[in-house]
PDB file of C-alpha atoms in Angstrom:
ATOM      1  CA  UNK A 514      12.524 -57.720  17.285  1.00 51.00           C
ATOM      2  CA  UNK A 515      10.667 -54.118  17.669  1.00 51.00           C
ATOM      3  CA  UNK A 516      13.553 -53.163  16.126  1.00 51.00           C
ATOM      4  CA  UNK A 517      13.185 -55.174  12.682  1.00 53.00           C
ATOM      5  CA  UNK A 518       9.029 -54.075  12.359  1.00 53.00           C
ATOM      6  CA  UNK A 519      10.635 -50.670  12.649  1.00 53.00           C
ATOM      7  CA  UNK A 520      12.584 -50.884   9.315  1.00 69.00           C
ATOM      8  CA  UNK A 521      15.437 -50.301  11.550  1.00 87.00           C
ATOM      9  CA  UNK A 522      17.756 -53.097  10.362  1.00 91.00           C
ATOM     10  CA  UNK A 523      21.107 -52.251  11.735  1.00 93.00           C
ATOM     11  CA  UNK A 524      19.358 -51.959  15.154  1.00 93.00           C
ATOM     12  CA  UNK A 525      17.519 -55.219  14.741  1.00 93.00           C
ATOM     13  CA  UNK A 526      21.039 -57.291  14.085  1.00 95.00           C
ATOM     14  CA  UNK A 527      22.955 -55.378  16.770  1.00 95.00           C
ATOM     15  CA  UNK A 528      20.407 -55.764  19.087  1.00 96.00           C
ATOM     16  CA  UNK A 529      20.021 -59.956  18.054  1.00 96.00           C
ATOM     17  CA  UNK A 530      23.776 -60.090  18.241  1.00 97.00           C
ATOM     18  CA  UNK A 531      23.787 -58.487  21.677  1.00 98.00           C
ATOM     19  CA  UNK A 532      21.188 -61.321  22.975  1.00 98.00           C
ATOM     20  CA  UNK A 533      23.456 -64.490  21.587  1.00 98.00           C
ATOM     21  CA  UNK A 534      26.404 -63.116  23.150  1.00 98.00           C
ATOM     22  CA  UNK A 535      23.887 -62.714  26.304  1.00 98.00           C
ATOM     23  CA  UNK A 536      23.182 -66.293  25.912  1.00 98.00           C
ATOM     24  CA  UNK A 537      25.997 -67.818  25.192  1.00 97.00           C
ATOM     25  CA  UNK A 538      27.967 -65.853  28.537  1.00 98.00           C
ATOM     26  CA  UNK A 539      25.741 -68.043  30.886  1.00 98.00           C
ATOM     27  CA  UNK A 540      26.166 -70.994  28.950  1.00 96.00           C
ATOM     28  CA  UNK A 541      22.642 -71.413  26.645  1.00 98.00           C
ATOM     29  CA  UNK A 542      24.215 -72.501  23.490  1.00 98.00           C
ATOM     30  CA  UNK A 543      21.145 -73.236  21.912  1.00 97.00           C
ATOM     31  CA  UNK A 544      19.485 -70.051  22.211  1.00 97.00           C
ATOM     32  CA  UNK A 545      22.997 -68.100  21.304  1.00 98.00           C
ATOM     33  CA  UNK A 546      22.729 -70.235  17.930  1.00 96.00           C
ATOM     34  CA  UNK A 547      19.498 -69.420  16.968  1.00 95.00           C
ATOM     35  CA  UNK A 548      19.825 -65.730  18.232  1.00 96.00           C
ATOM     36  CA  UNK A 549      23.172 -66.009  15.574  1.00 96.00           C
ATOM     37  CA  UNK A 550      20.957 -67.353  12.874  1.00 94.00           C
ATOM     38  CA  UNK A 551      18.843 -64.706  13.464  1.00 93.00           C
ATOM     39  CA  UNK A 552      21.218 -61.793  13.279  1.00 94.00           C
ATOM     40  CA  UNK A 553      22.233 -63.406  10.185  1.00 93.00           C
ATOM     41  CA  UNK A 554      19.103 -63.070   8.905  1.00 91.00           C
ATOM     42  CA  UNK A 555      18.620 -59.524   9.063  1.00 92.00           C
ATOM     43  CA  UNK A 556      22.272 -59.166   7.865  1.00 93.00           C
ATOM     44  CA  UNK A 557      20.721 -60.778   4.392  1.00 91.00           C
ATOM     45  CA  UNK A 558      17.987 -58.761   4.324  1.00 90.00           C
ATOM     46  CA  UNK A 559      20.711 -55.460   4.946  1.00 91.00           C
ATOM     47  CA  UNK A 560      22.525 -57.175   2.299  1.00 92.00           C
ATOM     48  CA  UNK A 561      25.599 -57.338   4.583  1.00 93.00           C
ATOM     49  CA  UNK A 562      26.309 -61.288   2.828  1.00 91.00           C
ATOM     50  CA  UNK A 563      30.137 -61.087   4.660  1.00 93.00           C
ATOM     51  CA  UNK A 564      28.427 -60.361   8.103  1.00 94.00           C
ATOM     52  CA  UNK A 565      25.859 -63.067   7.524  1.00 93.00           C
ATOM     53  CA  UNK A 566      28.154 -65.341   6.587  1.00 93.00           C
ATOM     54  CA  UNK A 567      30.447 -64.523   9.649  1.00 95.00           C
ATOM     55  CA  UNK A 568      27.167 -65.348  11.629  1.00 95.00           C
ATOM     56  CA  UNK A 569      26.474 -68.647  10.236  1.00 94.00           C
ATOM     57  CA  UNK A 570      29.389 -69.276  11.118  1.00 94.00           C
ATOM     58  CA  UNK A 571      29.061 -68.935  14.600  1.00 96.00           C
ATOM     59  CA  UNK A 572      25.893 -70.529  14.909  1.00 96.00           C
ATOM     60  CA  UNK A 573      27.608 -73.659  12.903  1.00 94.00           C
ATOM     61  CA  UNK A 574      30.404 -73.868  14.803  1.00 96.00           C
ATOM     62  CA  UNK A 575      27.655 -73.761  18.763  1.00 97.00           C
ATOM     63  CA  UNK A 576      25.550 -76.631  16.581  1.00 96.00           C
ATOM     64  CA  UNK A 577      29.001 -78.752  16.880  1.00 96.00           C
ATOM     65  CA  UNK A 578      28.879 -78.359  20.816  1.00 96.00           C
ATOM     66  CA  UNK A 579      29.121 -81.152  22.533  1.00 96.00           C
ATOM     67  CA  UNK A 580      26.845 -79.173  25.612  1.00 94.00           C
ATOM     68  CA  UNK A 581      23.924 -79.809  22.747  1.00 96.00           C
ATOM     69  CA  UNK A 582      21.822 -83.086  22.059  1.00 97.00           C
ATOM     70  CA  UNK A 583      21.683 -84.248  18.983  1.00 97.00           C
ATOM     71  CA  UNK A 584      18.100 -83.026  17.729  1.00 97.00           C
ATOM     72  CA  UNK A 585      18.925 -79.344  19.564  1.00 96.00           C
ATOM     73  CA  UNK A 586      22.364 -79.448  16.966  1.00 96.00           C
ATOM     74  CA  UNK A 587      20.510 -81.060  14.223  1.00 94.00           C
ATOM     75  CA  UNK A 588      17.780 -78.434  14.425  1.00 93.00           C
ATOM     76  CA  UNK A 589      20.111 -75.515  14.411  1.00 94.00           C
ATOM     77  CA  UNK A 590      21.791 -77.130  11.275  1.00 92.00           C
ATOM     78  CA  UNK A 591      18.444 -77.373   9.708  1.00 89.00           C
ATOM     79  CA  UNK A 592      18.134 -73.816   9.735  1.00 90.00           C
ATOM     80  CA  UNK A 593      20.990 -73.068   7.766  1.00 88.00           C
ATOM     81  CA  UNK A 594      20.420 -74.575   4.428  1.00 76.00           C
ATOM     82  CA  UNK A 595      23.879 -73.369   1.978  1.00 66.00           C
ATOM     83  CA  UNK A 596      22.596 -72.336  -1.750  1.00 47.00           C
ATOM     84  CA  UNK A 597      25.918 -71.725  -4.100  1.00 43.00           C
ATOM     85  CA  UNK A 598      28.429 -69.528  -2.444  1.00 46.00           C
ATOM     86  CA  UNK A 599      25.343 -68.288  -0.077  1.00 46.00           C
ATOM     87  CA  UNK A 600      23.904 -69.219   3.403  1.00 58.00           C
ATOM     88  CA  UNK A 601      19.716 -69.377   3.432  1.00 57.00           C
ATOM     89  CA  UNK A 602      18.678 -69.325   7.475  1.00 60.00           C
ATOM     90  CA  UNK A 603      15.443 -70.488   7.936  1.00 57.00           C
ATOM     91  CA  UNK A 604      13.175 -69.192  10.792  1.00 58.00           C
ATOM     92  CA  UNK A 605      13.204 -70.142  14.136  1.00 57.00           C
ATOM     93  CA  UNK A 606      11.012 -73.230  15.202  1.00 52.00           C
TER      94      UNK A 606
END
């Protein structure tokens, strides 16, 4: 993400978002989920909780795919660890 060592955050996310749409239009579910949990990331760190959240979300709801075996769901869900009323995403393996 040039974008995100750039300190140019909004980039970064729609950029990340751009890629798991990418992904998920030819069918890689996994990557689209991580990409997600990566856009939601950067939402965080832009303190944008509702867009983060919104991305979770979507990565959650690819992890439940039926297209996915059951360590590729299990270590999307690992990467989204909920804290309270917020989501923590870990980083990518």
């Amino acid at each position: 993400m040039a974008y995100h060592h750039l300190g140019k955050l909004r980039q970064a996310q729609e950029h990340t978002v751009a890629a798991a749409e990418a992904f998920l239009a030819v069918g890689d579910v996994v990557n689209a989920a991580h990409k997600f949990i990566n856009a939601a990331t950067v939402a965080q760190e832009r303190e944008r909780h509702e867009e983060s959240q919104r991305l979770v979300h979507r990565a959650e709801c690819l992890a439940k795919s039926p297209l996915l075996t059951l360590a590729e769901a299990d270590q999307i869900r690992e990467r989204i660890q909920p804290t309270g009323r917020m989501v923590v995403v870990g980083r990518a393996p």
